[in-house]
């Protein structure tokens, strides 16, 4: 063994991780601790030291039916005995066809064409490229910018970043390469409030001023997730649809976080009773098992692109239509209906209303919000991530707050007692000064 090999072999696994492995949005020079997961089952993450944590995060919004689910496992195993993957150029297969059929059937009317890709950010890139190619193909090449609202989050790749909130998306760092897009204020009339028509005024002005240079308007429907866990009024989304029609701008709806029941509707668009021209899906698509995303569009968008100069849509990932991912996605969608997802979400919402909303009266809490299976409290000061995380683990839960927000979005199979433990842990840390900055 070389000297380097000897040194490395003496590190424990966790030490190696800390020294060599990037984790998301964490410093490599003074990293936050990573907890070592050995396995996961149902709603529980089991740590290497034997401790079991109730997962309040669904592994970043993706797990629906719990970990290590026999039916999802079986779908993967069965598919793997046929083939795990084949290229999608010139080849096709049952798992992908079946999935696309389901997506066309379940999503809002008019979304008839499906483009499969690897991850949410890529699905957003695909949506943006579709919009640009569509405008070019209909002879409107000047329509090459995007319009969006502040507080948005659409992923970490470049086009996606260019429509993320300029502050939290750190636009200044990437200023030289990011597309220069147009930002309206975030919706301020919230879900459940009385609709205020003037909430749309500034956005309407921007449409009027800039429509000749705007290819598409992109927005997260009803829930602005990573940009602040804000739930806005469905009338806002309805108005967006109208403005897009009026100014020949495509409406891209990013349902990556909200899709498959999270908000109490199968897709959050349904709150506003609208169909977008393009829709992005990801996160829950495979029930949290494997990375997979989809971008759906209308026939008009697909036909116009295909009849344009390029003659086709210019994108094609290596792992497009991955058979393992499609097979587990099919099984996950079937389980949603077998398990009556509406009832599952309604049960979680009821627990959140009973247990989490009252935290609003705590001195440290500015606001508490609940929609479907999503519950969030916005604190007056930011959390101390390292201490609060450690406390949550001691309390037997996995909750990962960011900024001033402590939120949970548990797997749909969570029961009442587990909900009580999750929200109880939130209440406990609120009383602890060292968990906050
Ligand atoms: C998570 C997320 C994305 C990005 O998905 P990745 O799979 O992380 O690339 C895009 N849009 C929204 C709304 C998201 O929540």
Tab-separated table of C-alpha atoms and ligand atoms in Angstrom:
chain	number	residue	atom	x	y	z
A	1	UNK	CA	0.000	0.000	0.000
A	2	UNK	CA	1.137	3.533	-0.751
A	3	UNK	CA	1.413	6.022	2.089
A	4	UNK	CA	-1.807	7.630	0.909
A	5	UNK	CA	-3.648	4.320	0.868
A	6	UNK	CA	-2.418	3.491	4.363
A	7	UNK	CA	-3.573	6.813	5.751
A	8	UNK	CA	-6.968	6.545	4.074
A	9	UNK	CA	-7.560	2.990	5.263
A	10	UNK	CA	-7.108	4.154	8.841
A	11	UNK	CA	-9.973	6.641	8.609
A	12	UNK	CA	-13.333	5.434	9.843
A	13	UNK	CA	-16.078	5.532	7.215
A	14	UNK	CA	-17.545	8.683	8.729
A	15	UNK	CA	-14.135	10.368	8.828
A	16	UNK	CA	-13.619	9.493	5.173
A	17	UNK	CA	-17.056	10.902	4.358
A	18	UNK	CA	-16.273	14.130	6.185
A	19	UNK	CA	-12.923	14.542	4.473
A	20	UNK	CA	-13.699	13.439	0.905
A	21	UNK	CA	-17.412	13.444	0.159
A	22	UNK	CA	-19.411	16.517	-0.805
A	23	UNK	CA	-22.851	16.809	0.758
A	24	UNK	CA	-25.485	19.232	-0.535
A	25	UNK	CA	-25.039	22.872	0.410
A	26	UNK	CA	-22.437	22.066	3.057
A	27	UNK	CA	-18.925	23.387	3.492
A	28	UNK	CA	-16.046	20.953	2.892
A	29	UNK	CA	-13.703	22.879	5.166
A	30	UNK	CA	-16.008	22.926	8.199
A	31	UNK	CA	-18.802	20.490	7.315
A	32	UNK	CA	-21.941	19.999	9.331
A	33	UNK	CA	-22.094	16.444	10.698
A	34	UNK	CA	-23.666	13.696	8.578
A	35	UNK	CA	-25.602	10.971	10.368
A	36	UNK	CA	-24.820	7.428	9.250
A	37	UNK	CA	-27.920	5.583	8.008
A	38	UNK	CA	-27.723	1.827	7.977
A	39	UNK	CA	-31.188	1.024	6.648
A	40	UNK	CA	-34.700	2.415	6.384
A	41	UNK	CA	-38.063	0.778	6.791
A	42	UNK	CA	-41.581	2.243	6.719
A	43	UNK	CA	-41.302	5.754	8.159
A	44	UNK	CA	-38.094	4.940	10.060
A	45	UNK	CA	-34.454	5.673	9.291
A	46	UNK	CA	-32.171	3.363	11.253
A	47	UNK	CA	-28.813	4.858	12.166
A	48	UNK	CA	-25.604	2.842	12.424
A	49	UNK	CA	-25.652	3.238	16.231
A	50	UNK	CA	-29.047	1.507	16.309
A	51	UNK	CA	-31.200	4.578	16.862
A	52	UNK	CA	-34.443	4.794	14.869
A	53	UNK	CA	-35.718	8.130	13.603
A	54	UNK	CA	-39.189	8.954	12.289
A	55	UNK	CA	-38.608	10.579	8.910
A	56	UNK	CA	-40.380	13.921	8.695
A	57	UNK	CA	-38.729	14.911	5.416
A	58	UNK	CA	-39.609	11.986	3.120
A	59	UNK	CA	-36.042	12.226	1.851
A	60	UNK	CA	-36.594	15.687	0.397
A	61	UNK	CA	-40.262	15.304	-0.475
A	62	UNK	CA	-39.803	12.115	-2.473
A	63	UNK	CA	-40.942	9.149	-0.328
A	64	UNK	CA	-44.666	8.410	-0.393
A	65	UNK	CA	-45.275	4.830	0.749
A	66	UNK	CA	-42.340	4.459	3.131
A	67	UNK	CA	-38.953	2.805	2.793
A	68	UNK	CA	-38.338	-0.807	1.887
A	69	UNK	CA	-41.877	-1.314	0.621
A	70	UNK	CA	-42.487	-4.913	-0.499
A	71	UNK	CA	-44.435	-3.934	-3.627
A	72	UNK	CA	-41.916	-1.335	-4.751
A	73	UNK	CA	-39.053	-3.737	-4.039
A	74	UNK	CA	-40.846	-6.440	-6.037
A	75	UNK	CA	-41.340	-4.116	-9.019
A	76	UNK	CA	-37.620	-3.371	-9.072
A	77	UNK	CA	-36.629	-7.004	-8.768
A	78	UNK	CA	-39.042	-8.107	-11.471
A	79	UNK	CA	-37.872	-5.411	-13.873
A	80	UNK	CA	-34.220	-6.203	-13.179
A	81	UNK	CA	-34.735	-9.822	-14.249
A	82	UNK	CA	-35.917	-8.553	-17.671
A	83	UNK	CA	-33.568	-5.587	-18.109
A	84	UNK	CA	-32.505	-2.684	-15.952
A	85	UNK	CA	-31.925	-0.294	-18.782
A	86	UNK	CA	-31.850	-0.031	-22.547
A	87	UNK	CA	-31.188	3.071	-24.608
A	88	UNK	CA	-34.367	4.979	-25.495
A	89	UNK	CA	-33.122	6.098	-28.904
A	90	UNK	CA	-34.787	3.728	-31.358
A	91	UNK	CA	-35.926	1.354	-28.588
A	92	UNK	CA	-38.909	1.360	-26.253
A	93	UNK	CA	-40.345	-0.901	-23.537
A	94	UNK	CA	-43.484	-1.686	-21.561
A	95	UNK	CA	-42.517	0.014	-18.289
A	96	UNK	CA	-41.932	3.374	-19.978
A	97	UNK	CA	-45.050	3.087	-22.154
A	98	UNK	CA	-47.192	2.147	-19.182
A	99	UNK	CA	-45.818	5.044	-17.126
A	100	UNK	CA	-46.372	7.620	-19.866
A	101	UNK	CA	-49.915	6.325	-20.342
A	102	UNK	CA	-50.583	6.802	-16.612
A	103	UNK	CA	-49.083	10.307	-16.632
A	104	UNK	CA	-51.168	11.399	-19.628
A	105	UNK	CA	-54.310	10.042	-17.946
A	106	UNK	CA	-53.682	11.512	-14.488
A	107	UNK	CA	-52.330	14.979	-15.276
A	108	UNK	CA	-54.570	17.937	-16.211
A	109	UNK	CA	-56.284	17.881	-19.628
A	110	UNK	CA	-54.177	18.610	-22.693
A	111	UNK	CA	-50.857	17.338	-21.377
A	112	UNK	CA	-50.512	14.546	-23.924
A	113	UNK	CA	-46.810	14.243	-24.709
A	114	UNK	CA	-44.234	12.993	-22.217
A	115	UNK	CA	-40.472	13.514	-22.118
A	116	UNK	CA	-38.715	11.342	-19.503
A	117	UNK	CA	-35.448	12.453	-17.939
A	118	UNK	CA	-33.190	11.870	-14.962
A	119	UNK	CA	-33.949	14.491	-12.339
A	120	UNK	CA	-36.107	17.465	-11.471
A	121	UNK	CA	-33.585	20.057	-12.571
A	122	UNK	CA	-33.231	18.335	-15.929
A	123	UNK	CA	-37.025	18.231	-16.314
A	124	UNK	CA	-36.974	22.020	-15.838
A	125	UNK	CA	-34.158	22.421	-18.386
A	126	UNK	CA	-36.226	20.339	-20.785
A	127	UNK	CA	-39.315	22.508	-20.160
A	128	UNK	CA	-37.345	25.694	-20.820
A	129	UNK	CA	-35.775	24.281	-23.992
A	130	UNK	CA	-39.239	23.212	-25.178
A	131	UNK	CA	-40.533	26.744	-24.674
A	132	UNK	CA	-37.588	28.313	-26.528
A	133	UNK	CA	-37.808	25.844	-29.402
A	134	UNK	CA	-41.576	26.332	-29.596
A	135	UNK	CA	-41.272	30.098	-29.956
A	136	UNK	CA	-38.507	29.779	-32.571
A	137	UNK	CA	-40.544	27.269	-34.525
A	138	UNK	CA	-43.562	29.573	-34.604
A	139	UNK	CA	-41.363	32.368	-35.950
A	140	UNK	CA	-41.029	34.267	-32.670
A	141	UNK	CA	-37.337	33.852	-31.955
A	142	UNK	CA	-37.301	37.141	-30.009
A	143	UNK	CA	-39.377	35.487	-27.336
A	144	UNK	CA	-36.312	34.056	-25.609
A	145	UNK	CA	-36.610	35.091	-21.962
A	146	UNK	CA	-38.489	33.658	-19.038
A	147	UNK	CA	-40.786	35.419	-16.647
A	148	UNK	CA	-41.211	34.137	-13.101
A	149	UNK	CA	-41.910	35.241	-9.532
A	150	UNK	CA	-39.548	35.806	-6.628
A	151	UNK	CA	-39.122	33.141	-3.935
A	152	UNK	CA	-39.196	30.420	-6.591
A	153	UNK	CA	-37.042	27.306	-6.688
A	154	UNK	CA	-36.656	25.199	-9.827
A	155	UNK	CA	-33.388	23.309	-9.406
A	156	UNK	CA	-29.632	23.718	-9.469
A	157	UNK	CA	-28.677	23.501	-13.165
A	158	UNK	CA	-28.079	26.721	-15.101
A	159	UNK	CA	-31.387	27.446	-16.805
A	160	UNK	CA	-33.234	26.257	-13.693
A	161	UNK	CA	-31.046	28.479	-11.496
A	162	UNK	CA	-31.817	31.471	-13.730
A	163	UNK	CA	-35.472	31.279	-12.602
A	164	UNK	CA	-34.731	30.620	-8.913
A	165	UNK	CA	-35.084	33.523	-6.502
A	166	UNK	CA	-32.156	35.875	-7.288
A	167	UNK	CA	-31.139	36.179	-3.621
A	168	UNK	CA	-31.451	32.600	-2.349
A	169	UNK	CA	-30.377	31.346	-5.801
A	170	UNK	CA	-27.181	33.429	-5.439
A	171	UNK	CA	-27.495	34.926	-8.923
A	172	UNK	CA	-24.591	37.298	-8.327
A	173	UNK	CA	-22.107	34.404	-8.150
A	174	UNK	CA	-23.139	33.123	-11.590
A	175	UNK	CA	-23.987	36.500	-13.047
A	176	UNK	CA	-21.773	36.092	-16.132
A	177	UNK	CA	-23.495	32.948	-17.384
A	178	UNK	CA	-27.065	33.014	-16.109
A	179	UNK	CA	-29.890	33.901	-18.532
A	180	UNK	CA	-31.222	37.368	-17.678
A	181	UNK	CA	-34.827	36.630	-16.876
A	182	UNK	CA	-37.635	38.801	-15.552
A	183	UNK	CA	-38.917	38.625	-11.969
A	184	UNK	CA	-42.275	39.666	-10.588
A	185	UNK	CA	-42.851	39.993	-6.829
A	186	UNK	CA	-43.835	36.737	-5.125
A	187	UNK	CA	-47.577	36.192	-4.715
A	188	UNK	CA	-48.580	37.851	-1.435
A	189	UNK	CA	-52.220	36.824	-1.148
A	190	UNK	CA	-51.974	33.537	0.685
A	191	UNK	CA	-53.968	30.308	0.444
A	192	UNK	CA	-57.165	30.586	2.471
A	193	UNK	CA	-57.175	34.404	2.520
A	194	UNK	CA	-59.695	36.528	0.651
A	195	UNK	CA	-58.454	36.997	-2.907
A	196	UNK	CA	-57.079	40.451	-3.651
A	197	UNK	CA	-57.178	41.214	-7.368
A	198	UNK	CA	-54.295	43.692	-7.031
A	199	UNK	CA	-51.913	40.860	-6.105
A	200	UNK	CA	-51.546	40.216	-9.822
A	201	UNK	CA	-51.059	43.871	-10.898
A	202	UNK	CA	-47.266	43.959	-11.040
A	203	UNK	CA	-47.137	40.629	-12.876
A	204	UNK	CA	-49.727	41.858	-15.397
A	205	UNK	CA	-47.608	44.968	-16.002
A	206	UNK	CA	-44.527	42.860	-16.676
A	207	UNK	CA	-46.468	40.719	-19.154
A	208	UNK	CA	-47.656	43.853	-20.923
A	209	UNK	CA	-44.205	45.463	-21.072
A	210	UNK	CA	-42.142	42.407	-21.958
A	211	UNK	CA	-44.370	39.833	-23.697
A	212	UNK	CA	-42.608	40.256	-27.046
A	213	UNK	CA	-39.414	38.911	-25.441
A	214	UNK	CA	-40.968	36.269	-23.152
A	215	UNK	CA	-41.093	32.620	-24.214
A	216	UNK	CA	-42.651	31.228	-21.059
A	217	UNK	CA	-43.789	31.990	-17.539
A	218	UNK	CA	-42.662	29.417	-14.970
A	219	UNK	CA	-44.057	28.931	-11.470
A	220	UNK	CA	-44.441	26.352	-8.708
A	221	UNK	CA	-48.207	25.831	-8.391
A	222	UNK	CA	-49.736	26.913	-5.035
A	223	UNK	CA	-46.680	25.974	-2.928
A	224	UNK	CA	-43.404	27.864	-3.169
A	225	UNK	CA	-41.307	25.188	-1.471
A	226	UNK	CA	-37.567	25.737	-1.057
A	227	UNK	CA	-38.095	29.485	-1.539
A	228	UNK	CA	-39.923	29.805	1.783
A	229	UNK	CA	-42.730	27.227	2.158
A	230	UNK	CA	-45.275	29.806	1.046
A	231	UNK	CA	-48.791	28.696	0.053
A	232	UNK	CA	-50.429	31.214	-2.277
A	233	UNK	CA	-53.979	31.812	-3.494
A	234	UNK	CA	-55.269	29.613	-6.340
A	235	UNK	CA	-56.727	32.710	-8.019
A	236	UNK	CA	-53.168	33.880	-8.577
A	237	UNK	CA	-52.417	30.764	-10.610
A	238	UNK	CA	-55.702	31.155	-12.501
A	239	UNK	CA	-54.690	34.719	-13.390
A	240	UNK	CA	-51.284	33.474	-14.588
A	241	UNK	CA	-53.044	31.122	-17.019
A	242	UNK	CA	-55.126	34.028	-18.370
A	243	UNK	CA	-52.120	36.312	-18.805
A	244	UNK	CA	-50.165	33.590	-20.620
A	245	UNK	CA	-53.076	33.067	-23.050
A	246	UNK	CA	-53.506	36.780	-23.589
A	247	UNK	CA	-49.828	37.358	-24.449
A	248	UNK	CA	-48.927	34.125	-26.271
A	249	UNK	CA	-46.586	33.043	-23.485
A	250	UNK	CA	-46.326	29.359	-22.511
A	251	UNK	CA	-47.224	28.422	-18.950
A	252	UNK	CA	-44.726	26.052	-17.334
A	253	UNK	CA	-45.888	24.612	-14.038
A	254	UNK	CA	-43.202	23.019	-11.861
A	255	UNK	CA	-45.042	20.275	-9.934
A	256	UNK	CA	-41.825	18.541	-8.902
A	257	UNK	CA	-42.475	19.136	-5.190
A	258	UNK	CA	-46.283	19.262	-5.241
A	259	UNK	CA	-47.162	16.381	-7.584
A	260	UNK	CA	-48.864	13.152	-6.529
A	261	UNK	CA	-51.111	14.302	-3.725
A	262	UNK	CA	-48.879	16.365	-1.456
A	263	UNK	CA	-51.171	19.410	-1.347
A	264	UNK	CA	-54.432	17.475	-1.082
A	265	UNK	CA	-54.974	17.431	-4.862
A	266	UNK	CA	-53.245	14.922	-7.100
A	267	UNK	CA	-51.579	17.916	-8.800
A	268	UNK	CA	-51.561	21.378	-7.246
A	269	UNK	CA	-52.772	22.895	-10.557
A	270	UNK	CA	-56.145	21.381	-9.755
A	271	UNK	CA	-56.646	23.931	-6.941
A	272	UNK	CA	-56.893	26.557	-9.689
A	273	UNK	CA	-58.558	24.240	-12.158
A	274	UNK	CA	-56.024	25.058	-14.884
A	275	UNK	CA	-53.935	23.124	-17.381
A	276	UNK	CA	-50.446	24.368	-18.087
A	277	UNK	CA	-48.784	24.075	-21.517
A	278	UNK	CA	-45.827	22.296	-19.934
A	279	UNK	CA	-45.599	20.466	-16.594
A	280	UNK	CA	-42.545	19.145	-14.733
A	281	UNK	CA	-42.711	16.117	-12.438
A	282	UNK	CA	-39.988	14.550	-10.287
A	283	UNK	CA	-39.352	13.865	-6.591
A	284	UNK	CA	-42.352	11.599	-5.687
A	285	UNK	CA	-42.557	10.091	-9.184
A	286	UNK	CA	-40.871	6.848	-8.092
A	287	UNK	CA	-42.136	7.006	-4.507
A	288	UNK	CA	-38.635	8.085	-3.481
A	289	UNK	CA	-36.842	5.014	-4.842
A	290	UNK	CA	-34.789	6.164	-7.816
A	291	UNK	CA	-34.199	9.406	-9.638
A	292	UNK	CA	-36.672	9.961	-12.496
A	293	UNK	CA	-38.447	13.003	-13.872
A	294	UNK	CA	-40.937	13.821	-16.593
A	295	UNK	CA	-41.803	16.920	-18.600
A	296	UNK	CA	-45.266	16.798	-20.145
A	297	UNK	CA	-46.486	19.183	-22.813
A	298	UNK	CA	-49.517	19.826	-24.988
A	299	UNK	CA	-49.814	18.408	-28.484
A	300	UNK	CA	-49.559	21.922	-29.937
A	301	UNK	CA	-46.192	22.479	-28.251
A	302	UNK	CA	-44.896	19.081	-29.395
A	303	UNK	CA	-46.195	19.446	-32.968
A	304	UNK	CA	-44.905	22.989	-33.389
A	305	UNK	CA	-41.421	22.014	-32.175
A	306	UNK	CA	-41.391	18.980	-34.454
A	307	UNK	CA	-42.463	21.006	-37.490
A	308	UNK	CA	-39.785	23.641	-36.849
A	309	UNK	CA	-36.344	23.882	-38.500
A	310	UNK	CA	-34.691	21.461	-36.091
A	311	UNK	CA	-37.321	18.832	-36.919
A	312	UNK	CA	-37.162	17.403	-33.422
A	313	UNK	CA	-36.709	18.363	-29.806
A	314	UNK	CA	-33.021	18.777	-29.061
A	315	UNK	CA	-32.519	16.691	-25.939
A	316	UNK	CA	-31.841	13.029	-25.149
A	317	UNK	CA	-30.293	11.877	-21.881
A	318	UNK	CA	-28.359	8.588	-21.771
A	319	UNK	CA	-30.626	7.144	-19.103
A	320	UNK	CA	-33.869	8.429	-20.630
A	321	UNK	CA	-36.770	6.103	-19.825
A	322	UNK	CA	-34.703	3.969	-17.452
A	323	UNK	CA	-36.642	0.729	-17.051
A	324	UNK	CA	-35.998	0.220	-13.318
A	325	UNK	CA	-37.140	3.758	-12.568
A	326	UNK	CA	-40.245	3.451	-14.759
A	327	UNK	CA	-41.179	0.099	-13.199
A	328	UNK	CA	-40.988	1.438	-9.662
A	329	UNK	CA	-42.853	4.617	-10.703
A	330	UNK	CA	-45.696	2.470	-12.048
A	331	UNK	CA	-45.846	0.495	-8.809
A	332	UNK	CA	-45.779	3.697	-6.733
A	333	UNK	CA	-48.643	5.272	-8.704
A	334	UNK	CA	-50.696	2.064	-8.335
A	335	UNK	CA	-50.067	2.124	-4.572
A	336	UNK	CA	-51.303	5.720	-4.326
A	337	UNK	CA	-54.725	4.577	-5.456
A	338	UNK	CA	-54.694	1.234	-3.602
A	339	UNK	CA	-53.895	3.087	-0.380
A	340	UNK	CA	-56.431	5.850	-0.990
A	341	UNK	CA	-53.964	8.745	-1.042
A	342	UNK	CA	-56.721	11.307	-0.514
A	343	UNK	CA	-57.612	9.778	2.830
A	344	UNK	CA	-53.937	9.459	3.778
A	345	UNK	CA	-53.274	13.132	3.021
A	346	UNK	CA	-56.489	14.213	4.780
A	347	UNK	CA	-55.418	12.278	7.908
A	348	UNK	CA	-52.001	13.935	7.953
A	349	UNK	CA	-53.553	17.351	7.356
A	350	UNK	CA	-55.930	16.823	10.279
A	351	UNK	CA	-53.013	15.924	12.582
A	352	UNK	CA	-51.080	18.978	11.388
A	353	UNK	CA	-54.060	21.247	12.023
A	354	UNK	CA	-54.545	19.814	15.520
A	355	UNK	CA	-50.906	19.613	16.570
A	356	UNK	CA	-48.828	22.019	14.496
A	357	UNK	CA	-51.053	25.061	13.938
A	358	UNK	CA	-51.270	25.812	17.710
A	359	UNK	CA	-47.467	26.314	17.727
A	360	UNK	CA	-48.327	29.687	16.150
A	361	UNK	CA	-48.843	31.097	19.628
A	362	UNK	CA	-45.256	30.291	20.686
A	363	UNK	CA	-43.133	33.386	21.283
A	364	UNK	CA	-40.468	32.171	18.868
A	365	UNK	CA	-42.912	31.497	16.028
A	366	UNK	CA	-43.972	34.077	13.480
A	367	UNK	CA	-46.355	31.862	11.523
A	368	UNK	CA	-47.578	28.281	11.218
A	369	UNK	CA	-48.955	26.934	7.936
A	370	UNK	CA	-50.571	23.692	6.823
A	371	UNK	CA	-51.629	22.481	3.395
A	372	UNK	CA	-52.299	18.813	2.670
A	373	UNK	CA	-49.371	16.782	3.996
A	374	UNK	CA	-47.130	19.850	4.373
A	375	UNK	CA	-46.720	21.623	7.707
A	376	UNK	CA	-44.325	24.492	8.356
A	377	UNK	CA	-43.501	26.924	11.087
A	378	UNK	CA	-41.677	30.122	10.327
A	379	UNK	CA	-39.599	31.244	13.290
A	380	UNK	CA	-38.661	34.767	14.240
A	381	UNK	CA	-34.934	34.003	14.061
A	382	UNK	CA	-32.942	31.488	11.989
A	383	UNK	CA	-32.217	28.036	13.386
A	384	UNK	CA	-28.772	26.828	14.370
A	385	UNK	CA	-28.704	23.850	12.001
A	386	UNK	CA	-26.032	21.831	13.806
A	387	UNK	CA	-27.623	22.066	17.277
A	388	UNK	CA	-31.235	21.733	16.189
A	389	UNK	CA	-30.397	18.722	14.027
A	390	UNK	CA	-28.632	17.023	16.918
A	391	UNK	CA	-31.619	17.663	19.192
A	392	UNK	CA	-34.074	16.278	16.663
A	393	UNK	CA	-31.985	13.097	16.388
A	394	UNK	CA	-31.943	12.811	20.198
A	395	UNK	CA	-35.722	13.174	20.132
A	396	UNK	CA	-36.007	10.321	17.611
A	397	UNK	CA	-37.016	12.302	14.531
A	398	UNK	CA	-35.445	13.387	11.258
A	399	UNK	CA	-36.364	17.003	10.538
A	400	UNK	CA	-33.996	19.275	8.657
A	401	UNK	CA	-34.889	22.949	8.953
A	402	UNK	CA	-33.446	25.733	6.820
A	403	UNK	CA	-33.222	29.443	7.583
A	404	UNK	CA	-36.173	30.364	9.773
A	405	UNK	CA	-38.264	27.425	8.605
A	406	UNK	CA	-38.948	24.173	10.397
A	407	UNK	CA	-41.178	22.039	8.221
A	408	UNK	CA	-42.329	18.462	7.851
A	409	UNK	CA	-43.656	16.547	4.877
A	410	UNK	CA	-43.913	12.984	6.126
A	411	UNK	CA	-44.434	9.808	4.065
A	412	UNK	CA	-48.170	9.256	3.443
A	413	UNK	CA	-48.164	6.046	5.522
A	414	UNK	CA	-47.301	7.827	8.780
A	415	UNK	CA	-49.715	7.126	11.677
A	416	UNK	CA	-51.166	9.361	14.395
A	417	UNK	CA	-48.704	8.402	17.129
A	418	UNK	CA	-45.744	9.006	14.807
A	419	UNK	CA	-47.181	12.398	13.810
A	420	UNK	CA	-47.446	13.253	17.494
A	421	UNK	CA	-43.775	12.401	18.040
A	422	UNK	CA	-42.730	14.484	15.015
A	423	UNK	CA	-44.652	17.618	15.947
A	424	UNK	CA	-43.858	17.084	19.647
A	425	UNK	CA	-40.168	17.280	18.771
A	426	UNK	CA	-40.786	20.576	16.970
A	427	UNK	CA	-42.512	21.957	20.071
A	428	UNK	CA	-39.661	20.754	22.280
A	429	UNK	CA	-36.879	22.462	20.305
A	430	UNK	CA	-38.844	25.722	20.201
A	431	UNK	CA	-38.222	25.999	23.931
A	432	UNK	CA	-34.450	25.634	23.551
A	433	UNK	CA	-32.426	28.830	23.064
A	434	UNK	CA	-29.327	27.121	21.705
A	435	UNK	CA	-31.292	25.760	18.726
A	436	UNK	CA	-31.670	29.304	17.366
A	437	UNK	CA	-29.326	32.058	16.292
B	1	LIG	C1	-36.474	19.678	-5.914
B	1	LIG	C2	-37.060	20.578	-6.938
B	1	LIG	C3	-36.469	20.728	-8.208
B	1	LIG	C4	-35.173	20.059	-8.585
B	1	LIG	O1	-35.235	18.672	-8.600
B	1	LIG	P1	-33.877	17.813	-8.502
B	1	LIG	O2	-34.333	16.412	-8.655
B	1	LIG	O3	-33.285	18.126	-7.162
B	1	LIG	O4	-32.994	18.254	-9.613
B	1	LIG	C5	-37.098	21.547	-9.113
B	1	LIG	N1	-38.240	22.205	-8.811
B	1	LIG	C6	-38.838	22.078	-7.613
B	1	LIG	C7	-40.113	22.805	-7.343
B	1	LIG	C8	-38.258	21.272	-6.618
B	1	LIG	O5	-38.837	21.189	-5.421
